[in-house]
C-alpha cells in the first residue's frame, strides 16, 4: 500500500502563524506528517519567529537538534544537566546566530531560541528521531490537566559515557556498592535526598544500561519536577505514602493540553515514569518515606526544572523567561534570586 506520497511533504516554504503570546510557530515534519520517515530516525522542522519572538525553554526527549538560521538573528542556548557535584551549578551555553549559522542542541537538555531583531526570523532544524517529542517547560509544569498540586510547585520553585576499564585491572569491588541501607540527609529546603548508584559510583555498570537510586523524603518532602533525559524509571515504595506524577510531552494538536498522570503510592506499589518526561514525587504523610528506583541507563542524568531554568550560570536572559512564563519581570527576578 506504500505510495510515493508517503515520502513527500509540501508547504515548508509557507511561514507559520506567529500571532500568539510567544511570537513563534514550529512547523513539524515528522512521521505523523510524513509516513515515509517511519524507522528512519530523522525529522525536520521549520521555526518562524515574529520580532522578539521566542521558542520557549523546552526539551526534546528523543532527539538531538541541528539548527540552521535562514533569516534574522537568534539568541539561542541550552543548559547542561545537573552536575554530580552539588556545589556546582548548571552551565548555560549561548550563542547569537545569523543567516547560515548552525548550532547543535544535545538530546534531552533544556533549550530555547529568541529572535533578538525587529524583523521576522526563520530557521530550519534536523532532528535525530522520526518523532522527537517536545516538552515545553512552562506548559508542562503550570498548564497540565489536571494541574500539578500547588504544594508540589510551591516547594519546587525555592552526565556521560565512561571509558572501559582494562579487563586485567577489573576487580570484584567494581561490581559492589555498600550503604544503600543508610537514609539520606533530608535537611534541605525540599526535604528529600536522592542517593544514586550509577556508573560513577559503581564502575561495573559500564555499558550495562541500568542503575538504581534510593530516595528519602522527610514529612512532606518533595523530589521536585525534573526530567531524566536518558532513562525510564521504575519506582518502588518501601515506606510511607507518595503522591507521584508525570506530564506528557506537548500534544501535536495545539488546542489540547499536556496530560498529567498522578497516583498515590504505598508500601509495595510500583510506578513507571517514561524517559524524558517531567516527573515528581511528594511525601504526603507526616512520617518519613523511602523509595527505590531502577533506571534504564548507567548514567540517566537529571534536569531539575527550577534549578535549570532559574539557577543556571550565567542566568538565562530575563526577557526570555518573562516571555516564556508570561509573567512580570519582578517574578523572574524573585525566582532567580532563590537559586
mmCIF file of C-alpha atoms in Angstrom:
data_model
loop_
_atom_site.group_PDB
_atom_site.id
_atom_site.type_symbol
_atom_site.label_atom_id
_atom_site.label_comp_id
_atom_site.label_asym_id
_atom_site.label_seq_id
_atom_site.Cartn_x
_atom_site.Cartn_y
_atom_site.Cartn_z
ATOM 1 C CA UNK A 1 0.000 0.000 0.000
ATOM 2 C CA UNK A 2 3.061 2.282 0.039
ATOM 3 C CA UNK A 3 2.939 5.133 -2.490
ATOM 4 C CA UNK A 4 5.278 7.958 -3.492
ATOM 5 C CA UNK A 5 3.274 10.474 -1.463
ATOM 6 C CA UNK A 6 4.273 8.626 1.708
ATOM 7 C CA UNK A 7 7.731 10.130 1.151
ATOM 8 C CA UNK A 8 6.541 13.620 0.202
ATOM 9 C CA UNK A 9 5.575 16.747 2.154
ATOM 10 C CA UNK A 10 4.694 20.100 0.635
ATOM 11 C CA UNK A 11 4.436 23.504 2.251
ATOM 12 C CA UNK A 12 7.570 24.030 4.299
ATOM 13 C CA UNK A 13 8.070 27.252 2.328
ATOM 14 C CA UNK A 14 4.928 28.724 3.939
ATOM 15 C CA UNK A 15 5.566 30.933 7.016
ATOM 16 C CA UNK A 16 3.980 29.728 10.241
ATOM 17 C CA UNK A 17 1.444 31.918 12.031
ATOM 18 C CA UNK A 18 3.286 33.666 14.869
ATOM 19 C CA UNK A 19 0.303 35.638 16.207
ATOM 20 C CA UNK A 20 0.439 34.057 19.672
ATOM 21 C CA UNK A 21 1.839 35.240 23.027
ATOM 22 C CA UNK A 22 5.264 33.727 22.340
ATOM 23 C CA UNK A 23 5.523 35.059 18.795
ATOM 24 C CA UNK A 24 6.776 31.807 17.289
ATOM 25 C CA UNK A 25 5.478 28.819 15.359
ATOM 26 C CA UNK A 26 7.064 25.403 14.832
ATOM 27 C CA UNK A 27 6.001 23.527 11.698
ATOM 28 C CA UNK A 28 6.891 19.874 12.177
ATOM 29 C CA UNK A 29 7.571 17.246 9.562
ATOM 30 C CA UNK A 30 7.891 14.030 11.488
ATOM 31 C CA UNK A 31 6.464 10.540 10.994
ATOM 32 C CA UNK A 32 2.960 11.839 11.714
ATOM 33 C CA UNK A 33 3.075 14.163 8.700
ATOM 34 C CA UNK A 34 5.418 12.102 6.506
ATOM 35 C CA UNK A 35 4.840 8.322 6.875
ATOM 36 C CA UNK A 36 7.972 7.533 4.866
ATOM 37 C CA UNK A 37 10.082 8.623 7.840
ATOM 38 C CA UNK A 38 8.973 5.527 9.766
ATOM 39 C CA UNK A 39 12.016 3.639 11.151
ATOM 40 C CA UNK A 40 14.443 6.179 9.624
ATOM 41 C CA UNK A 41 15.233 8.076 12.840
ATOM 42 C CA UNK A 42 15.134 11.578 11.389
ATOM 43 C CA UNK A 43 12.717 14.501 11.011
ATOM 44 C CA UNK A 44 12.732 18.217 10.268
ATOM 45 C CA UNK A 45 11.038 21.396 11.494
ATOM 46 C CA UNK A 46 10.609 24.955 10.301
ATOM 47 C CA UNK A 47 10.542 27.610 13.024
ATOM 48 C CA UNK A 48 9.159 31.083 12.405
ATOM 49 C CA UNK A 49 9.744 33.929 14.847
ATOM 50 C CA UNK A 50 7.968 37.284 14.941
ATOM 51 C CA UNK A 51 10.106 40.243 16.016
ATOM 52 C CA UNK A 52 11.292 39.357 19.540
ATOM 53 C CA UNK A 53 9.509 36.017 19.193
ATOM 54 C CA UNK A 54 10.550 33.134 21.412
ATOM 55 C CA UNK A 55 10.689 29.356 21.010
ATOM 56 C CA UNK A 56 10.477 28.926 24.795
ATOM 57 C CA UNK A 57 12.590 26.719 27.067
ATOM 58 C CA UNK A 58 11.786 23.112 26.209
ATOM 59 C CA UNK A 59 13.337 19.684 25.829
ATOM 60 C CA UNK A 60 13.226 17.108 23.052
ATOM 61 C CA UNK A 61 13.351 13.815 24.930
ATOM 62 C CA UNK A 62 14.192 11.641 21.929
ATOM 63 C CA UNK A 63 16.332 13.781 19.619
ATOM 64 C CA UNK A 64 19.444 15.846 19.059
ATOM 65 C CA UNK A 65 18.669 19.001 17.069
ATOM 66 C CA UNK A 66 20.854 20.712 14.469
ATOM 67 C CA UNK A 67 19.502 24.218 13.810
ATOM 68 C CA UNK A 68 20.311 26.321 10.724
ATOM 69 C CA UNK A 69 19.285 30.003 10.589
ATOM 70 C CA UNK A 70 17.810 31.172 7.284
ATOM 71 C CA UNK A 71 16.777 34.733 8.173
ATOM 72 C CA UNK A 72 17.264 37.052 11.126
ATOM 73 C CA UNK A 73 19.380 36.936 14.269
ATOM 74 C CA UNK A 74 18.644 34.428 17.023
ATOM 75 C CA UNK A 75 19.914 34.254 20.589
ATOM 76 C CA UNK A 76 19.976 30.521 21.359
ATOM 77 C CA UNK A 77 21.114 28.346 24.221
ATOM 78 C CA UNK A 78 20.893 25.165 26.237
ATOM 79 C CA UNK A 79 21.540 24.234 29.866
ATOM 80 C CA UNK A 80 23.580 21.228 30.960
ATOM 81 C CA UNK A 81 22.035 18.546 33.174
ATOM 82 C CA UNK A 82 22.542 18.706 36.947
ATOM 83 C CA UNK A 83 26.245 18.203 37.798
ATOM 84 C CA UNK A 84 27.319 15.324 40.028
ATOM 85 C CA UNK A 85 28.954 17.839 42.383
ATOM 86 C CA UNK A 86 26.084 19.519 44.316
ATOM 87 C CA UNK A 87 28.302 22.586 44.828
ATOM 88 C CA UNK A 88 28.415 23.263 41.083
ATOM 89 C CA UNK A 89 25.667 24.902 39.052
ATOM 90 C CA UNK A 90 24.136 24.001 35.733
ATOM 91 C CA UNK A 91 26.040 25.584 32.849
ATOM 92 C CA UNK A 92 24.304 27.715 30.226
ATOM 93 C CA UNK A 93 25.760 27.721 26.682
ATOM 94 C CA UNK A 94 24.505 30.544 24.448
ATOM 95 C CA UNK A 95 25.294 31.992 21.024
ATOM 96 C CA UNK A 96 23.986 34.671 18.665
ATOM 97 C CA UNK A 97 23.245 33.134 15.261
ATOM 98 C CA UNK A 98 22.845 34.779 11.855
ATOM 99 C CA UNK A 99 21.945 33.574 8.354
ATOM 100 C CA UNK A 100 23.912 30.401 7.569
ATOM 101 C CA UNK A 101 24.982 29.682 11.142
ATOM 102 C CA UNK A 102 24.426 26.222 12.621
ATOM 103 C CA UNK A 103 24.006 25.251 16.291
ATOM 104 C CA UNK A 104 23.606 21.824 17.937
ATOM 105 C CA UNK A 105 21.270 21.150 20.883
ATOM 106 C CA UNK A 106 22.032 17.844 22.698
ATOM 107 C CA UNK A 107 19.201 15.392 23.306
ATOM 108 C CA UNK A 108 17.058 15.878 26.395
ATOM 109 C CA UNK A 109 18.520 19.191 27.599
ATOM 110 C CA UNK A 110 16.560 22.411 28.108
ATOM 111 C CA UNK A 111 16.973 24.710 25.094
ATOM 112 C CA UNK A 112 15.494 27.900 23.638
ATOM 113 C CA UNK A 113 15.720 30.309 20.695
ATOM 114 C CA UNK A 114 14.876 34.020 20.836
ATOM 115 C CA UNK A 115 14.614 36.432 17.897
ATOM 116 C CA UNK A 116 16.547 39.486 19.069
ATOM 117 C CA UNK A 117 15.723 41.544 15.975
ATOM 118 C CA UNK A 118 12.828 43.767 14.960
ATOM 119 C CA UNK A 119 12.232 41.721 11.783
ATOM 120 C CA UNK A 120 10.908 38.208 11.307
ATOM 121 C CA UNK A 121 13.364 35.317 11.623
ATOM 122 C CA UNK A 122 13.276 31.808 10.152
ATOM 123 C CA UNK A 123 15.230 28.655 10.979
ATOM 124 C CA UNK A 124 15.179 25.030 9.903
ATOM 125 C CA UNK A 125 16.282 22.111 12.057
ATOM 126 C CA UNK A 126 17.034 18.445 11.565
ATOM 127 C CA UNK A 127 16.317 16.067 14.444
ATOM 128 C CA UNK A 128 17.677 12.598 15.133
ATOM 129 C CA UNK A 129 14.293 10.940 15.611
ATOM 130 C CA UNK A 130 11.263 10.262 13.438
ATOM 131 C CA UNK A 131 9.145 11.543 16.367
ATOM 132 C CA UNK A 132 11.305 13.666 18.696
ATOM 133 C CA UNK A 133 8.613 14.820 21.116
ATOM 134 C CA UNK A 134 8.698 18.218 22.780
ATOM 135 C CA UNK A 135 8.265 19.230 26.407
ATOM 136 C CA UNK A 136 7.639 22.960 26.817
ATOM 137 C CA UNK A 137 8.647 23.660 30.407
ATOM 138 C CA UNK A 138 6.132 26.375 31.298
ATOM 139 C CA UNK A 139 3.195 24.477 29.748
ATOM 140 C CA UNK A 140 4.194 21.183 31.304
ATOM 141 C CA UNK A 141 4.761 22.447 34.816
ATOM 142 C CA UNK A 142 1.972 25.029 35.074
ATOM 143 C CA UNK A 143 -0.519 24.081 32.352
ATOM 144 C CA UNK A 144 -1.141 20.343 32.664
ATOM 145 C CA UNK A 145 -4.597 18.890 33.122
ATOM 146 C CA UNK A 146 -5.300 18.269 35.904
ATOM 147 C CA UNK A 147 -2.843 20.723 37.437
ATOM 148 C CA UNK A 148 0.175 19.610 39.444
ATOM 149 C CA UNK A 149 -0.593 20.095 43.130
ATOM 150 C CA UNK A 150 0.321 23.644 44.186
ATOM 151 C CA UNK A 151 2.143 22.337 47.259
ATOM 152 C CA UNK A 152 4.472 20.470 44.917
ATOM 153 C CA UNK A 153 5.103 23.539 42.763
ATOM 154 C CA UNK A 154 5.457 25.912 45.702
ATOM 155 C CA UNK A 155 8.151 23.742 47.254
ATOM 156 C CA UNK A 156 9.923 23.025 43.967
ATOM 157 C CA UNK A 157 10.432 26.622 42.957
ATOM 158 C CA UNK A 158 12.663 27.815 46.408
ATOM 159 C CA UNK A 159 26.126 13.239 32.999
ATOM 160 C CA UNK A 160 28.339 10.775 30.105
ATOM 161 C CA UNK A 161 29.855 7.525 28.884
ATOM 162 C CA UNK A 162 32.820 6.072 30.705
ATOM 163 C CA UNK A 163 35.975 4.610 29.196
ATOM 164 C CA UNK A 164 36.033 0.860 29.738
ATOM 165 C CA UNK A 165 38.473 -0.316 32.369
ATOM 166 C CA UNK A 166 41.365 -2.544 31.332
ATOM 167 C CA UNK A 167 39.970 -6.107 31.791
ATOM 168 C CA UNK A 168 43.209 -7.092 33.514
ATOM 169 C CA UNK A 169 42.558 -4.429 36.147
ATOM 170 C CA UNK A 170 38.919 -5.339 36.933
ATOM 171 C CA UNK A 171 38.224 -6.475 40.495
ATOM 172 C CA UNK A 172 35.149 -7.691 42.376
ATOM 173 C CA UNK A 173 34.714 -4.303 44.050
ATOM 174 C CA UNK A 174 33.988 -2.770 40.637
ATOM 175 C CA UNK A 175 30.656 -4.584 40.868
ATOM 176 C CA UNK A 176 29.924 -3.773 44.513
ATOM 177 C CA UNK A 177 28.371 -0.818 46.336
ATOM 178 C CA UNK A 178 27.648 -0.629 50.059
ATOM 179 C CA UNK A 179 25.456 1.773 52.004
ATOM 180 C CA UNK A 180 22.103 1.932 50.241
ATOM 181 C CA UNK A 181 20.537 0.968 53.570
ATOM 182 C CA UNK A 182 21.626 4.303 55.055
ATOM 183 C CA UNK A 183 18.969 7.059 54.992
ATOM 184 C CA UNK A 184 19.868 10.163 53.010
ATOM 185 C CA UNK A 185 20.043 13.544 54.753
ATOM 186 C CA UNK A 186 16.782 15.345 54.002
ATOM 187 C CA UNK A 187 17.568 18.529 55.927
ATOM 188 C CA UNK A 188 17.306 20.816 52.913
ATOM 189 C CA UNK A 189 14.563 23.147 51.592
ATOM 190 C CA UNK A 190 12.958 20.367 49.534
ATOM 191 C CA UNK A 191 13.076 17.755 52.283
ATOM 192 C CA UNK A 192 14.379 14.971 50.061
ATOM 193 C CA UNK A 193 17.646 13.252 49.169
ATOM 194 C CA UNK A 194 18.465 11.061 46.188
ATOM 195 C CA UNK A 195 21.303 8.570 46.688
ATOM 196 C CA UNK A 196 22.486 7.483 43.258
ATOM 197 C CA UNK A 197 24.241 4.277 42.276
ATOM 198 C CA UNK A 198 25.181 4.768 38.653
ATOM 199 C CA UNK A 199 28.374 4.161 36.691
ATOM 200 C CA UNK A 200 30.107 6.959 38.622
ATOM 201 C CA UNK A 201 29.673 5.083 41.911
ATOM 202 C CA UNK A 202 29.698 1.512 40.544
ATOM 203 C CA UNK A 203 32.129 1.056 37.624
ATOM 204 C CA UNK A 204 30.775 -2.427 36.879
ATOM 205 C CA UNK A 205 27.620 -0.820 35.467
ATOM 206 C CA UNK A 206 29.596 0.485 32.476
ATOM 207 C CA UNK A 207 27.853 -0.488 29.185
ATOM 208 C CA UNK A 208 25.056 -2.313 31.054
ATOM 209 C CA UNK A 209 22.396 0.371 30.650
ATOM 210 C CA UNK A 210 20.988 0.204 34.169
ATOM 211 C CA UNK A 211 21.341 1.962 37.532
ATOM 212 C CA UNK A 212 19.496 2.403 40.816
ATOM 213 C CA UNK A 213 18.667 5.172 43.287
ATOM 214 C CA UNK A 214 17.383 5.419 46.840
ATOM 215 C CA UNK A 215 15.113 8.394 47.565
ATOM 216 C CA UNK A 216 14.456 9.567 51.116
ATOM 217 C CA UNK A 217 11.665 12.017 51.887
ATOM 218 C CA UNK A 218 11.142 13.969 55.103
ATOM 219 C CA UNK A 219 7.496 14.528 56.092
ATOM 220 C CA UNK A 220 6.019 16.499 53.190
ATOM 221 C CA UNK A 221 9.363 16.217 51.391
ATOM 222 C CA UNK A 222 9.484 16.659 47.634
ATOM 223 C CA UNK A 223 11.591 15.217 44.817
ATOM 224 C CA UNK A 224 10.814 18.244 42.615
ATOM 225 C CA UNK A 225 9.697 18.333 38.983
ATOM 226 C CA UNK A 226 12.596 17.073 36.868
ATOM 227 C CA UNK A 227 13.405 15.009 33.820
ATOM 228 C CA UNK A 228 15.793 12.104 33.279
ATOM 229 C CA UNK A 229 16.929 12.619 29.685
ATOM 230 C CA UNK A 230 18.384 9.149 29.217
ATOM 231 C CA UNK A 231 16.258 6.789 31.293
ATOM 232 C CA UNK A 232 12.859 5.356 32.076
ATOM 233 C CA UNK A 233 12.360 4.956 35.843
ATOM 234 C CA UNK A 234 10.563 2.183 37.738
ATOM 235 C CA UNK A 235 9.855 3.336 41.310
ATOM 236 C CA UNK A 236 9.020 1.019 44.217
ATOM 237 C CA UNK A 237 7.814 2.475 47.550
ATOM 238 C CA UNK A 238 9.312 0.906 50.653
ATOM 239 C CA UNK A 239 7.860 3.158 53.370
ATOM 240 C CA UNK A 240 5.285 5.928 53.536
ATOM 241 C CA UNK A 241 2.759 7.325 51.081
ATOM 242 C CA UNK A 242 3.867 9.228 47.986
ATOM 243 C CA UNK A 243 1.886 11.376 45.581
ATOM 244 C CA UNK A 244 3.663 10.918 42.245
ATOM 245 C CA UNK A 245 3.100 12.014 38.686
ATOM 246 C CA UNK A 246 4.423 12.824 35.240
ATOM 247 C CA UNK A 247 3.270 15.100 32.424
ATOM 248 C CA UNK A 248 3.056 14.046 28.777
ATOM 249 C CA UNK A 249 5.041 15.881 26.097
ATOM 250 C CA UNK A 250 3.366 18.643 24.109
ATOM 251 C CA UNK A 251 0.481 17.231 22.027
ATOM 252 C CA UNK A 252 0.531 17.582 18.241
ATOM 253 C CA UNK A 253 -2.843 19.360 18.441
ATOM 254 C CA UNK A 254 -2.130 22.897 19.807
ATOM 255 C CA UNK A 255 -5.689 23.040 21.140
ATOM 256 C CA UNK A 256 -5.001 20.177 23.542
ATOM 257 C CA UNK A 257 -3.167 20.487 26.837
ATOM 258 C CA UNK A 258 -0.418 18.374 28.341
ATOM 259 C CA UNK A 259 -1.850 15.492 30.338
ATOM 260 C CA UNK A 260 -0.886 14.921 33.978
ATOM 261 C CA UNK A 261 -0.894 11.326 35.277
ATOM 262 C CA UNK A 262 -0.820 11.001 39.073
ATOM 263 C CA UNK A 263 -1.172 8.257 41.669
ATOM 264 C CA UNK A 264 -0.916 7.797 45.427
ATOM 265 C CA UNK A 265 1.582 5.016 46.223
ATOM 266 C CA UNK A 266 2.042 2.957 49.368
ATOM 267 C CA UNK A 267 4.481 0.260 50.519
ATOM 268 C CA UNK A 268 4.947 -2.282 47.732
ATOM 269 C CA UNK A 269 3.426 -0.164 44.975
ATOM 270 C CA UNK A 270 5.307 0.362 41.720
ATOM 271 C CA UNK A 271 5.036 3.252 39.243
ATOM 272 C CA UNK A 272 6.739 3.844 35.873
ATOM 273 C CA UNK A 273 7.991 7.242 34.681
ATOM 274 C CA UNK A 274 8.695 7.324 30.912
ATOM 275 C CA UNK A 275 12.053 8.590 29.705
ATOM 276 C CA UNK A 276 12.468 12.337 29.260
ATOM 277 C CA UNK A 277 9.125 13.458 30.729
ATOM 278 C CA UNK A 278 8.699 15.829 33.683
ATOM 279 C CA UNK A 279 8.042 13.852 36.878
ATOM 280 C CA UNK A 280 7.885 14.370 40.633
ATOM 281 C CA UNK A 281 7.277 12.567 43.927
ATOM 282 C CA UNK A 282 5.825 14.158 47.076
ATOM 283 C CA UNK A 283 5.584 12.614 50.545
ATOM 284 C CA UNK A 284 2.019 13.379 51.629
ATOM 285 C CA UNK A 285 2.482 11.864 55.089
ATOM 286 C CA UNK A 286 3.766 13.219 58.380
ATOM 287 C CA UNK A 287 6.356 10.417 58.644
ATOM 288 C CA UNK A 288 9.495 9.747 56.613
ATOM 289 C CA UNK A 289 9.111 7.904 53.312
ATOM 290 C CA UNK A 290 11.586 5.783 51.323
ATOM 291 C CA UNK A 291 11.557 4.562 47.737
ATOM 292 C CA UNK A 292 13.957 2.703 45.467
ATOM 293 C CA UNK A 293 14.038 3.055 41.692
ATOM 294 C CA UNK A 294 15.666 1.249 38.799
ATOM 295 C CA UNK A 295 16.620 3.277 35.734
ATOM 296 C CA UNK A 296 17.278 2.138 32.184
ATOM 297 C CA UNK A 297 20.665 3.862 31.851
ATOM 298 C CA UNK A 298 24.040 3.520 33.515
ATOM 299 C CA UNK A 299 24.054 7.335 33.814
ATOM 300 C CA UNK A 300 20.487 8.679 33.474
ATOM 301 C CA UNK A 301 21.190 12.363 34.092
ATOM 302 C CA UNK A 302 18.763 14.607 35.886
ATOM 303 C CA UNK A 303 17.395 18.029 34.947
ATOM 304 C CA UNK A 304 15.697 19.739 37.894
ATOM 305 C CA UNK A 305 13.385 22.241 36.212
ATOM 306 C CA UNK A 306 13.522 25.091 38.741
ATOM 307 C CA UNK A 307 17.327 24.920 39.101
ATOM 308 C CA UNK A 308 17.900 24.637 35.356
ATOM 309 C CA UNK A 309 15.614 27.483 34.286
ATOM 310 C CA UNK A 310 16.220 29.959 37.107
ATOM 311 C CA UNK A 311 19.589 28.918 38.545
ATOM 312 C CA UNK A 312 21.910 28.397 35.568
ATOM 313 C CA UNK A 313 25.251 30.206 35.299
ATOM 314 C CA UNK A 314 25.216 32.589 33.592
ATOM 315 C CA UNK A 315 21.485 33.249 34.006
ATOM 316 C CA UNK A 316 19.066 32.891 31.107
ATOM 317 C CA UNK A 317 18.135 36.337 29.826
ATOM 318 C CA UNK A 318 15.183 37.755 31.798
ATOM 319 C CA UNK A 319 13.424 38.765 28.573
ATOM 320 C CA UNK A 320 13.406 35.105 27.508
ATOM 321 C CA UNK A 321 11.998 33.926 30.847
ATOM 322 C CA UNK A 322 9.457 36.744 31.174
ATOM 323 C CA UNK A 323 8.038 35.904 27.756
ATOM 324 C CA UNK A 324 8.200 32.130 28.259
ATOM 325 C CA UNK A 325 6.331 32.133 31.569
ATOM 326 C CA UNK A 326 4.109 35.127 30.698
ATOM 327 C CA UNK A 327 4.831 36.866 33.998
ATOM 328 C CA UNK A 328 6.212 40.237 35.071
ATOM 329 C CA UNK A 329 9.965 40.781 35.328
ATOM 330 C CA UNK A 330 9.778 41.077 39.124
ATOM 331 C CA UNK A 331 8.562 37.456 39.332
ATOM 332 C CA UNK A 332 11.589 36.294 37.330
ATOM 333 C CA UNK A 333 13.870 38.445 39.499
ATOM 334 C CA UNK A 334 12.446 36.764 42.585
ATOM 335 C CA UNK A 335 12.778 33.232 41.216
ATOM 336 C CA UNK A 336 16.351 33.767 40.014
ATOM 337 C CA UNK A 337 17.243 35.139 43.430
ATOM 338 C CA UNK A 338 16.078 31.866 45.032
ATOM 339 C CA UNK A 339 18.603 29.849 43.024
#
